[in-house]
Coordinates of C-alpha atoms in Angstrom, one line a residue:
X12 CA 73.9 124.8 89.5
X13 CA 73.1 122.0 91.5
X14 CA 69.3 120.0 90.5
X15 CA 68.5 116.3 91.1
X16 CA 70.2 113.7 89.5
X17 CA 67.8 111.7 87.6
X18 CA 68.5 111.2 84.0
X19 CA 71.7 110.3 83.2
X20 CA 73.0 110.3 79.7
X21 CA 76.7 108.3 78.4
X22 CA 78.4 109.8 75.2
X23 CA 79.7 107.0 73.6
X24 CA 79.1 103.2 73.4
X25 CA 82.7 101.0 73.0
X26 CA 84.2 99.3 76.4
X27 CA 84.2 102.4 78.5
X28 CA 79.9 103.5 77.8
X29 CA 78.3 99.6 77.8
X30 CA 80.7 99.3 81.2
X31 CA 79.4 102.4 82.4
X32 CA 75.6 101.6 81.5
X33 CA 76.3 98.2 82.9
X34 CA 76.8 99.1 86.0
X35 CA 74.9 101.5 86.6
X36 CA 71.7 99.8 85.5
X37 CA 72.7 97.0 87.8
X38 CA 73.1 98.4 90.8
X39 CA 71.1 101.4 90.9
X40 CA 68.9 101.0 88.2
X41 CA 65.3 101.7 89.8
X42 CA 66.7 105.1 90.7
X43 CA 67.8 106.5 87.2
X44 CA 66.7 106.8 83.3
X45 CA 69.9 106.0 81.5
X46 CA 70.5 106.7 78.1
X47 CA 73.4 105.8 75.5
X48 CA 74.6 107.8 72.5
X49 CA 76.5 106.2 69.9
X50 CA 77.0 106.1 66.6
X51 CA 77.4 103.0 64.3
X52 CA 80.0 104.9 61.6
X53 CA 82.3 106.2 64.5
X54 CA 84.6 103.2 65.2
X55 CA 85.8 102.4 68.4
X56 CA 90.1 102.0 69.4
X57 CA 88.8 98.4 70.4
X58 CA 92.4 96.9 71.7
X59 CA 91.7 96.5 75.1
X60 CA 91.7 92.8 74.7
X61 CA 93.4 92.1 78.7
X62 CA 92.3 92.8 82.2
X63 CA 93.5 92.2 85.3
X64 CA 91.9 90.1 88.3
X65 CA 89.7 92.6 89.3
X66 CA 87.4 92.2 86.4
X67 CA 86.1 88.8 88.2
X68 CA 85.2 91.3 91.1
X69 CA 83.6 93.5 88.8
X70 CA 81.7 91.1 87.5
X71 CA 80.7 89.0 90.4
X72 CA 79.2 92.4 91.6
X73 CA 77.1 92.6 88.6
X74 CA 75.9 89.1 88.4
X75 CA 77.3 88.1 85.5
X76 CA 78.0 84.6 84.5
X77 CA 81.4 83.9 83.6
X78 CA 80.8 80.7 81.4
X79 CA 78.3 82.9 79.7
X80 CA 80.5 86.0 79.6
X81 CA 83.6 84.0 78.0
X82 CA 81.6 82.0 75.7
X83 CA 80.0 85.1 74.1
X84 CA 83.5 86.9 74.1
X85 CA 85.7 84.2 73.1
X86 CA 87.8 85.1 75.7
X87 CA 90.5 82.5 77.5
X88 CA 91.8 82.7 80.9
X89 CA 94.6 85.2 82.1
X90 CA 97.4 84.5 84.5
X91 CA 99.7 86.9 84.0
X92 CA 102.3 88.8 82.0
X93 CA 105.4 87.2 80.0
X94 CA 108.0 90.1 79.2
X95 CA 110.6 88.8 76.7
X96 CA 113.9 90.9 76.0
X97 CA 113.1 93.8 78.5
X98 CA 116.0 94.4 80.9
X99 CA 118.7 92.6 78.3
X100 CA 118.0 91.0 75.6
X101 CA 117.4 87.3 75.3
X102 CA 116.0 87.8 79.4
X103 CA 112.3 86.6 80.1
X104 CA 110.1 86.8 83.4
X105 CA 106.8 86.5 84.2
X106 CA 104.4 89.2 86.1
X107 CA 102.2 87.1 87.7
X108 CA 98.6 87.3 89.4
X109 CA 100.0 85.1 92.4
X110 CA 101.3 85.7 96.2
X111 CA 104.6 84.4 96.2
X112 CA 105.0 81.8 99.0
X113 CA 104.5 82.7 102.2
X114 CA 104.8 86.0 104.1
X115 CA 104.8 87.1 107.4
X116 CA 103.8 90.2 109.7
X117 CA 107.6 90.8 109.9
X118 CA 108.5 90.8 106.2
X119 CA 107.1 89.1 102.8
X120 CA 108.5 86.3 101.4
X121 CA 110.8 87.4 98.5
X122 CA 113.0 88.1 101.7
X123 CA 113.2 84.3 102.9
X124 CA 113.8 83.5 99.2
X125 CA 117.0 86.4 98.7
X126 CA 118.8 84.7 101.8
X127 CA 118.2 81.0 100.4
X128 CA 119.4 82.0 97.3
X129 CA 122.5 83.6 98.8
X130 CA 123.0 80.6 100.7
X131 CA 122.8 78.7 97.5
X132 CA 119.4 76.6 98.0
X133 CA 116.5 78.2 96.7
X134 CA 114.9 77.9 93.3
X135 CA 113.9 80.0 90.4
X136 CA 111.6 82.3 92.4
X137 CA 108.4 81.4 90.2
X138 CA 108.6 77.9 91.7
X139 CA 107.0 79.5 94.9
X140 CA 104.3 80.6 93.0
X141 CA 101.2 78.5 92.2
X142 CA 99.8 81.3 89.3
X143 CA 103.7 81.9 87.9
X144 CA 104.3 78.3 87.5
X145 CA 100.7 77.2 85.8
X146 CA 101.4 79.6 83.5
X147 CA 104.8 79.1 82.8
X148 CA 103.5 75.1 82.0
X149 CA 100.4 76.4 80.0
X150 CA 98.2 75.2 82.8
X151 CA 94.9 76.3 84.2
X152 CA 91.9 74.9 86.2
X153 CA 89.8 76.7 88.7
X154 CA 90.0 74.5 91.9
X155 CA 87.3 73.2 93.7
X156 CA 89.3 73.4 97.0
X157 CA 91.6 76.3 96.6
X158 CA 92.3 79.3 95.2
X159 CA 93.7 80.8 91.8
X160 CA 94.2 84.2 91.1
X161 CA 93.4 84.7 87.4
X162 CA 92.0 87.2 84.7
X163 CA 90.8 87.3 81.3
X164 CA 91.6 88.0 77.9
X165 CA 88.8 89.2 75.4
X166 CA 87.4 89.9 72.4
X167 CA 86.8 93.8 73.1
X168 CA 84.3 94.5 70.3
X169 CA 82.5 91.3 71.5
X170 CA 82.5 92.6 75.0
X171 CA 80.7 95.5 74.2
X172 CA 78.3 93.6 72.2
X173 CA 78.2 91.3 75.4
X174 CA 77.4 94.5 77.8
X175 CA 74.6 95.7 75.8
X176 CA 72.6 92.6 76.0
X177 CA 73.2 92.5 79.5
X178 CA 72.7 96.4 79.4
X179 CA 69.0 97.0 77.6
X180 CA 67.0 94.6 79.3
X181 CA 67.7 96.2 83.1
X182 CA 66.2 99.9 80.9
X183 CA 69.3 101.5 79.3
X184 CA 68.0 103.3 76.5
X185 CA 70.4 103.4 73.2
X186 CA 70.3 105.8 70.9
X187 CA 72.0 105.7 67.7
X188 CA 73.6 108.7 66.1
X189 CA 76.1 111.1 65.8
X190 CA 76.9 114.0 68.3
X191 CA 76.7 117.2 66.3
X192 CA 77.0 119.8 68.9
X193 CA 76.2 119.9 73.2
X194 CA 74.5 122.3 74.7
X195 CA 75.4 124.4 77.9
X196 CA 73.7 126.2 80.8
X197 CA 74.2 130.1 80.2
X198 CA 75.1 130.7 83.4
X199 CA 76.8 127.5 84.5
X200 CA 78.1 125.8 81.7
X201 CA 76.3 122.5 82.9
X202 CA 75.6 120.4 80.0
X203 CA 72.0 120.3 79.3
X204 CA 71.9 117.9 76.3
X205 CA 73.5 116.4 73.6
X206 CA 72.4 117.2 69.9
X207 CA 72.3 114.7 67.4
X208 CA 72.8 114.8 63.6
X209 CA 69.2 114.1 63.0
X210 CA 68.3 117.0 65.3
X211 CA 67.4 115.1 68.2
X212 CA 68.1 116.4 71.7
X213 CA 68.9 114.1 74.5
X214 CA 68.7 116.4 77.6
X215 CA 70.5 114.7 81.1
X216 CA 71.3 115.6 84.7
X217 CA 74.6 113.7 84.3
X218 CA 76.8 113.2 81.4
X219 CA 79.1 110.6 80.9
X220 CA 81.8 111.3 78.5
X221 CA 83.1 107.9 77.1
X222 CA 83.8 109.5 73.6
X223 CA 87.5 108.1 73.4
X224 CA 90.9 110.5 73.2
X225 CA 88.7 113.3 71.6
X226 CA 86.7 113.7 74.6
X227 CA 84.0 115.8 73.1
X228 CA 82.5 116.9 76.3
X229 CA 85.4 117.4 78.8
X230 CA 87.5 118.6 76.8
X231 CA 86.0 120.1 73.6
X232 CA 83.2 121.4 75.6
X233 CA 84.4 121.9 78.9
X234 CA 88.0 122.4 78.3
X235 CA 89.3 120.3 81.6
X236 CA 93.1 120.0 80.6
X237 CA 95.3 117.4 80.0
X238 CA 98.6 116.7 82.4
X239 CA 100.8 115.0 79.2
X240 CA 103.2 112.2 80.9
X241 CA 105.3 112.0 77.3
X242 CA 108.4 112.8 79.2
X243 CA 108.2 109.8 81.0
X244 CA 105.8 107.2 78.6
X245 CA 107.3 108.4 75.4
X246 CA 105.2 105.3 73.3
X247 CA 102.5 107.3 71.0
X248 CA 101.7 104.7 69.0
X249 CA 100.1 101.3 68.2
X250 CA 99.7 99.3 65.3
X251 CA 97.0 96.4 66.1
X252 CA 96.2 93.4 63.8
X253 CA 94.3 90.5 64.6
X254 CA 95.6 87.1 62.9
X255 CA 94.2 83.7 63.2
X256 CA 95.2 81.1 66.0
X257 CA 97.9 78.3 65.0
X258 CA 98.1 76.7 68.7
X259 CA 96.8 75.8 71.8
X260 CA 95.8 79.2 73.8
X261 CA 98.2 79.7 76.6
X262 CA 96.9 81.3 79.6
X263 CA 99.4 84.5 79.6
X264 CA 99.7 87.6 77.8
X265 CA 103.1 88.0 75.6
X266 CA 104.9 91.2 76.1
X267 CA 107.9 91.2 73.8
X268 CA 110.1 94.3 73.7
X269 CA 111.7 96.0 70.3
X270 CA 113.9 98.4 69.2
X271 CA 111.8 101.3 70.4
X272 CA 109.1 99.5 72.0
X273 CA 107.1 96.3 72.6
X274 CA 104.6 93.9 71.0
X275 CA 101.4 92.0 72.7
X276 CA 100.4 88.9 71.8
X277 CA 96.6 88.0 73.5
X278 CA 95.5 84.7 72.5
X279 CA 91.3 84.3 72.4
X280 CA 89.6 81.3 71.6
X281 CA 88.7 81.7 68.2
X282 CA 91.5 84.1 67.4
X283 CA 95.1 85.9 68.2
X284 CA 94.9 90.0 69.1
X285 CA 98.8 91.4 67.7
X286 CA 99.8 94.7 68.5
X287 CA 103.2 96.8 68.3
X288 CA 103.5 99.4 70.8
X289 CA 106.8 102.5 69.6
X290 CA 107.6 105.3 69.9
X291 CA 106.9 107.2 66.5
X292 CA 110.0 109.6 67.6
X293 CA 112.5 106.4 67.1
X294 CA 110.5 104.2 64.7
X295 CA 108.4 104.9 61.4
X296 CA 105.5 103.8 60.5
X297 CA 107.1 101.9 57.8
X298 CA 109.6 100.2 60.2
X299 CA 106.5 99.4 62.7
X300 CA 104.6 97.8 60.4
X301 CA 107.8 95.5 58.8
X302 CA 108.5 94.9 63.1
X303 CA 105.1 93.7 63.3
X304 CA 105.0 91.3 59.9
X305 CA 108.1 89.9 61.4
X306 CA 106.5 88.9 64.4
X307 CA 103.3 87.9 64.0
X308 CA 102.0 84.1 63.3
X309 CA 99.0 83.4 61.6
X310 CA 96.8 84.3 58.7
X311 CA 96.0 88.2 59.5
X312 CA 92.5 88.5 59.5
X313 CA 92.6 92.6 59.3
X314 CA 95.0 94.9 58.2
X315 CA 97.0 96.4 60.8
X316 CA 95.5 100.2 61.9
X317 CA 97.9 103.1 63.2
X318 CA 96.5 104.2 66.7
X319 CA 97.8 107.3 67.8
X320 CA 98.2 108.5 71.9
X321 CA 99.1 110.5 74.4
X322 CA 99.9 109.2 77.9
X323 CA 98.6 111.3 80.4
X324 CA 95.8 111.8 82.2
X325 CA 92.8 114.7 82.2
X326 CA 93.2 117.0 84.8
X327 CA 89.5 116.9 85.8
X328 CA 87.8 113.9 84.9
X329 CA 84.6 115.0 86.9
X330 CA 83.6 118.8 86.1
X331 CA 81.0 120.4 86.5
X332 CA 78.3 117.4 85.7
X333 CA 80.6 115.4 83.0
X334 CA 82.6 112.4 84.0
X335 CA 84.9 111.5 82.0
X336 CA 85.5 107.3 81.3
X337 CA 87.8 105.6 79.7
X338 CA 90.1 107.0 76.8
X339 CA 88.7 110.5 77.6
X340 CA 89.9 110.4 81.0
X341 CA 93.5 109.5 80.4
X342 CA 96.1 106.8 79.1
X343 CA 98.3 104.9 80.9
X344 CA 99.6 103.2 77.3
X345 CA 98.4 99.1 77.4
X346 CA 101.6 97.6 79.1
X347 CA 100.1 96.2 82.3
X348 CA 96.1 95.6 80.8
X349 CA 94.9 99.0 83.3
X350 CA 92.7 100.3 80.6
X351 CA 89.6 98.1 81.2
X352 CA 90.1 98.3 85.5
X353 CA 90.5 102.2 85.0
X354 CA 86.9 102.2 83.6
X355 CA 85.4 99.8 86.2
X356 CA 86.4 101.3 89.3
X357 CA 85.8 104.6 87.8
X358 CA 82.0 103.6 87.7
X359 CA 81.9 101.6 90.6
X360 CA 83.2 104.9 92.7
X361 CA 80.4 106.8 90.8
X362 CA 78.2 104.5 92.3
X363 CA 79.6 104.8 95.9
X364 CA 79.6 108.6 95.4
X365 CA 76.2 109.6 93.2
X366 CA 75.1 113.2 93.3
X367 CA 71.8 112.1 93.5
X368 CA 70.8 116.0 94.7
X369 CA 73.0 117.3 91.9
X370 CA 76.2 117.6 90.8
X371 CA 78.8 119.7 93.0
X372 CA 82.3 121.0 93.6
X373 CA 83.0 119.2 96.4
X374 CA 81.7 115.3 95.7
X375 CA 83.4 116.0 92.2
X376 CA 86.7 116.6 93.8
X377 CA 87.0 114.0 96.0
X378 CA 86.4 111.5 93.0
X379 CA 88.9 113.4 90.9
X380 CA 91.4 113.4 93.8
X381 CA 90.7 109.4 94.0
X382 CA 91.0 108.7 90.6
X383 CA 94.3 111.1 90.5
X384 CA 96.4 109.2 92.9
X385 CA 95.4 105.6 91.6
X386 CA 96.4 106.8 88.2
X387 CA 99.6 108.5 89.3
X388 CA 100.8 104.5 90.8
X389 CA 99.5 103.0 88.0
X390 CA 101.9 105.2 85.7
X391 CA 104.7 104.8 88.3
X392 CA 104.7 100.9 87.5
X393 CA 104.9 101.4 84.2
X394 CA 107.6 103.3 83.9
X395 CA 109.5 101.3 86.0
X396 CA 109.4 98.6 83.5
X397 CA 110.9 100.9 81.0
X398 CA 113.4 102.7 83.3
X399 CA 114.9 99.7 84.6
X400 CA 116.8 98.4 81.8
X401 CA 120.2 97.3 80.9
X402 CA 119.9 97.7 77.4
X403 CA 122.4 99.5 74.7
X404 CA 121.3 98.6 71.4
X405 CA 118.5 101.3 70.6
X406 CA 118.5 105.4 71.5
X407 CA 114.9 104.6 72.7
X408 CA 116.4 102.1 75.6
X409 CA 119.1 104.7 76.3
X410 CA 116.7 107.3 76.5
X411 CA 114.0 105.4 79.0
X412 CA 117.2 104.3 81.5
X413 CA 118.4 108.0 81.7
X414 CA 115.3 110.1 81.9
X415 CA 114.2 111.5 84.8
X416 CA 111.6 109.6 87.0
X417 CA 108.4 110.4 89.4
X418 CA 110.1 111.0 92.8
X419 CA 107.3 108.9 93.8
X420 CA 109.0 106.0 92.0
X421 CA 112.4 106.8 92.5
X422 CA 112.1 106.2 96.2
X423 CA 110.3 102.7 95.2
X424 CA 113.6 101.9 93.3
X425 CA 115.8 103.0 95.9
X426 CA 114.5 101.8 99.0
X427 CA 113.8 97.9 97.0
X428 CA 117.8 98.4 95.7
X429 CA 118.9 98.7 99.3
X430 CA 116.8 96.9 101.5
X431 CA 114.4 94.4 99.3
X432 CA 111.3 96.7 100.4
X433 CA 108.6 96.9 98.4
X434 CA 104.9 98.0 99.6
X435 CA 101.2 98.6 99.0
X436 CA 99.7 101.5 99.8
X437 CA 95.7 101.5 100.4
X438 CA 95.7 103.6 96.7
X439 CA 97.2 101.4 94.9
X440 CA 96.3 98.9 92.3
X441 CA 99.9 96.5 92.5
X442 CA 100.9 94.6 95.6
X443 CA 103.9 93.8 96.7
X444 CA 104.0 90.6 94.7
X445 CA 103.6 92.7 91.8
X446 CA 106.1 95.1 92.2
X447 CA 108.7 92.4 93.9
X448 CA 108.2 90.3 90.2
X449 CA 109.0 92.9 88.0
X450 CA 112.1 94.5 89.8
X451 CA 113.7 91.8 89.9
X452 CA 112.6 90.4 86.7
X453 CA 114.3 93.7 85.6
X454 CA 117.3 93.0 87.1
X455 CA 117.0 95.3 90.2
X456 CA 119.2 93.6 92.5
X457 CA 118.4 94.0 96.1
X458 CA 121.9 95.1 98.0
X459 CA 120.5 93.7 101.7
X460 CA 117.2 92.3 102.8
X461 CA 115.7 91.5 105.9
X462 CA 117.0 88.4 108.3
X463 CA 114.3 87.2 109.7
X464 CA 115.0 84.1 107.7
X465 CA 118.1 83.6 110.5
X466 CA 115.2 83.6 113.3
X467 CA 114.6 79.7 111.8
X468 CA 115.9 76.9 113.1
X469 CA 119.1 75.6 111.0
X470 CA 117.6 73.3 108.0
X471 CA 114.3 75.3 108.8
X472 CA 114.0 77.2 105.7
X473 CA 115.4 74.9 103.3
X474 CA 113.1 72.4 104.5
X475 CA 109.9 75.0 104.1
X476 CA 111.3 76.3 100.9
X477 CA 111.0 72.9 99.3
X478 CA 107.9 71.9 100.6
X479 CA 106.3 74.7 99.2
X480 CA 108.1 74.4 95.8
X481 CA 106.9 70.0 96.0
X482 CA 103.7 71.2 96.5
X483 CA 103.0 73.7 93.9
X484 CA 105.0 71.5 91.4
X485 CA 102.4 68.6 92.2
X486 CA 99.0 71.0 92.1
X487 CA 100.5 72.1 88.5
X488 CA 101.3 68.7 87.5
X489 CA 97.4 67.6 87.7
X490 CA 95.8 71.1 85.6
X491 CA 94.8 70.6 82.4
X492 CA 96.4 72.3 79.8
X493 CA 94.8 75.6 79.5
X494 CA 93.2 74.7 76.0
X495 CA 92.1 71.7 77.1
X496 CA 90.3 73.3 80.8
X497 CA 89.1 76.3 78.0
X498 CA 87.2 73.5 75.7
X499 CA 85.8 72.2 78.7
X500 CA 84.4 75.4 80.6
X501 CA 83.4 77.8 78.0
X502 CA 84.1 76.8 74.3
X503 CA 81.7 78.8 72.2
X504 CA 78.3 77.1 71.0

């Protein structure tokens, strides 16, 4: 049932529906009559308090201003990812946003740094790394004349909040209530319009499902599936708790692994987001929640909240005219901060591929097959942080080091373990850098690597290595501590 594309409607407010209206008000806003749904007494999961560098793209493509953005958010700035007690205990690395040193057309750079360190001369990698050591000092600036690679943490309720002033003046129309029931084409089974408590009927071309795990219409109404990745992400649950701050912000995310799981600590500006991520099969509730207590620091300024998940991912996130965003399109659990990305590039491929002469099979598989494969690496670098592990003191360790694996990852593993290879491919979200950090920062230890570090001249690459290592160490030495660069740039009125 194809019929022009004109009004299109987003179930749901949160993250996923104000990034959704957004953008689509933005950048093809003459075109369209957008309308929100949500309802004030349905509370949102609200703990995607991380991103990734390619919000800064996202939002350069919108317009918006980032002083503005962080001031109203309370967010800080975001270099990377520590992870504390992951392949041992008592072992930390960080992921970083950075390019590690300098690479060639021949081979990157981590192979330069494996044959200095067997020849006994090169340093901690992270000291090639201008993003991996300004974090590692609790450093940050934005250059004049340069380049950093960073991202943000934020205040997810705020953010929302943010995108919906930014939202209603460009013409997005919200509607509060609650969705009581959604209507359906006889023939088709094209939603038609959503009914509200009240009685109200907000009819649509296009529906946007941003309606969190439940995923009222793709799954309740349209019954898409759900491919469950449990056997490999066997995390269900989150306990979140937000506690005041009792330091200087650093400019990193804290991934601290447990028993049967890990913790986040995100610090804002005007407050700490705490979360313990398990696996309800090896820890209670109970246990979680005395984890947590342990762990925290600060005044809690909630009580901690139970979230419950499934990783996985919907097996049509476009059908039929619903597209799924957000929580009702899949989980990849929080580990590397996807959540938010998933949602923008999800819209910002809507954009490139609009049905503006109706929704059809064919323009609805070729975003589903897009958003399939990035999703797919995504979940392969997660699991990789939990397969590769050396540890014995918890059946949930035990359990993630023997299970079975994507053969899609297992060939990443094998062909880094015996020849330092790692590689981007044009659908996927990591690079190199990325996955080189976090293989070996799990301990995966290369058995040969390219020599095209024995093409130098003798004294070559020691002499190269510590130039590079001088000259990061002296751009670091002359940031500002990342509190002090936050007060500065975009300390809240």
């Amino acid at each position: 049932m194809e019929r022009a594309v004109k009004r299109v409607v987003i179930a749901g407010g949160g993250t996923a529906g104000w990034i959704a209206a957004a953008a689509l008000a933005r950048l093809l806003g003459p075109l369209l009559d957008i309308t929100l749904v949500e309802s004030d007494e349905i509370g949102t999961v609200g703990v995607g308090e991380s991103t990734i560098p390619t919000a800064r793209t996202f939002h350069n493509l919108l317009g918006i201003d980032e002083r503005q953005f962080m001031r109203d958010t309370g967010s800080s700035f975001k270099l990377g990812i520590a992870f504390e007690d992951w392949a041992r205990i008592g072992d930390r690395y960080i992921h970083s946003f950075g390019q590690i040193g300098k690479s060639t057309w021949m081979g990157d750079f981590h192979h330069f740094w494996l044959q200095a360190r067997d020849e006994g001369f090169a340093g901690p990698l992270g000291d090639y790394c201008f993003e991996l050591s300004a974090a590692d000092a609790g450093k940050f600036a934005i250059p004049q004349n340069g380049h950093i690679n960073y991202a943000y943490h934020l205040d997810a309720s705020l953010y929302a909040r943010f995108l919906r002033t930014f939202s209603e003046p460009l013409g997005v129309n919200r509607v509060e209530g609650k969705i009581a029931s959604v209507e359906q084409h006889p023939e088709s089974g094209f939603v038609t319009a959503l009914v509200l408590a009240s009685g109200e009927r907000i009819e649509g071309d296009l529906f946007i499902d941003c309606t969190g795990f439940r995923g009222l219409l793709i799954e309740q109404t349209l019954q898409a599936g759900y491919e469950d990745w449990t056997h490999w992400l066997i995390t269900d649950s989150a306990l979140a708790v937000q506690t005041r701050s009792v330091g200087p912000a650093i400019p990193y995310t804290r991934a601290a692994a447990h028993e049967a799981g890990w913790q986040w600590r995100i610090p804002l500006q005007h407050r700490v987001g705490n979360g313990l991520v398990y696996s309800s099969a090896h820890m209670s509730d109970d246990r979680a929640r005395e984890v947590l207590e342990s762990r925290i620091e600060g005044e809690k300024l909630i009580e901690p909240r139970v979230i419950r998940y499934k990783s996985g991912r919907r097996r049509k996130v476009w059908d039929k005219n619903v597209i799924a965003m957000g929580l009702s399109s899949g989980f990849v659990e929080p580990l590397e901060s996807t959540s938010i990305h998933l949602i923008m590039i999800a819209v910002t491929r809507l954009v490139q591929l609009f049905p503006f002469d109706g929704a059809n099979d064919a323009i609805a598989a070729r975003f589903n097959d897009l958003g399939r494969t990035e999703i797919e690496r995504v979940r392969d670098f997660i699991i990789l942080h939990y397969h590769l592990n050396e540890r014995t003191d918890s059946p949930f360790w035990e359990q993630c080091r023997t299970m079975d694996i994507p053969d899609t990852l297992q060939q990443r593993i094998d062909v880094f373990r015996e020849n330092a290879i790692a590689w981007q491919a044009s659908d996927d979200l990591f690079r190199v850098d990325s996955w080189v950090q976090v293989m070996l920062g799990q301990r995966l230890a290369p058995r040969g690597y390219h020599r095209m570090g024995d093409m130098m001249n003798p004294g070559q690459l020691r002499e190269a290595l510590g130039d590079l290592k001088a000259n990061i160490a002296s751009a670091v030495a002359q940031m500002p501590p990342h509190q002090q660069f936050l007060d500065q740039y975009c300390a809240p009125a």
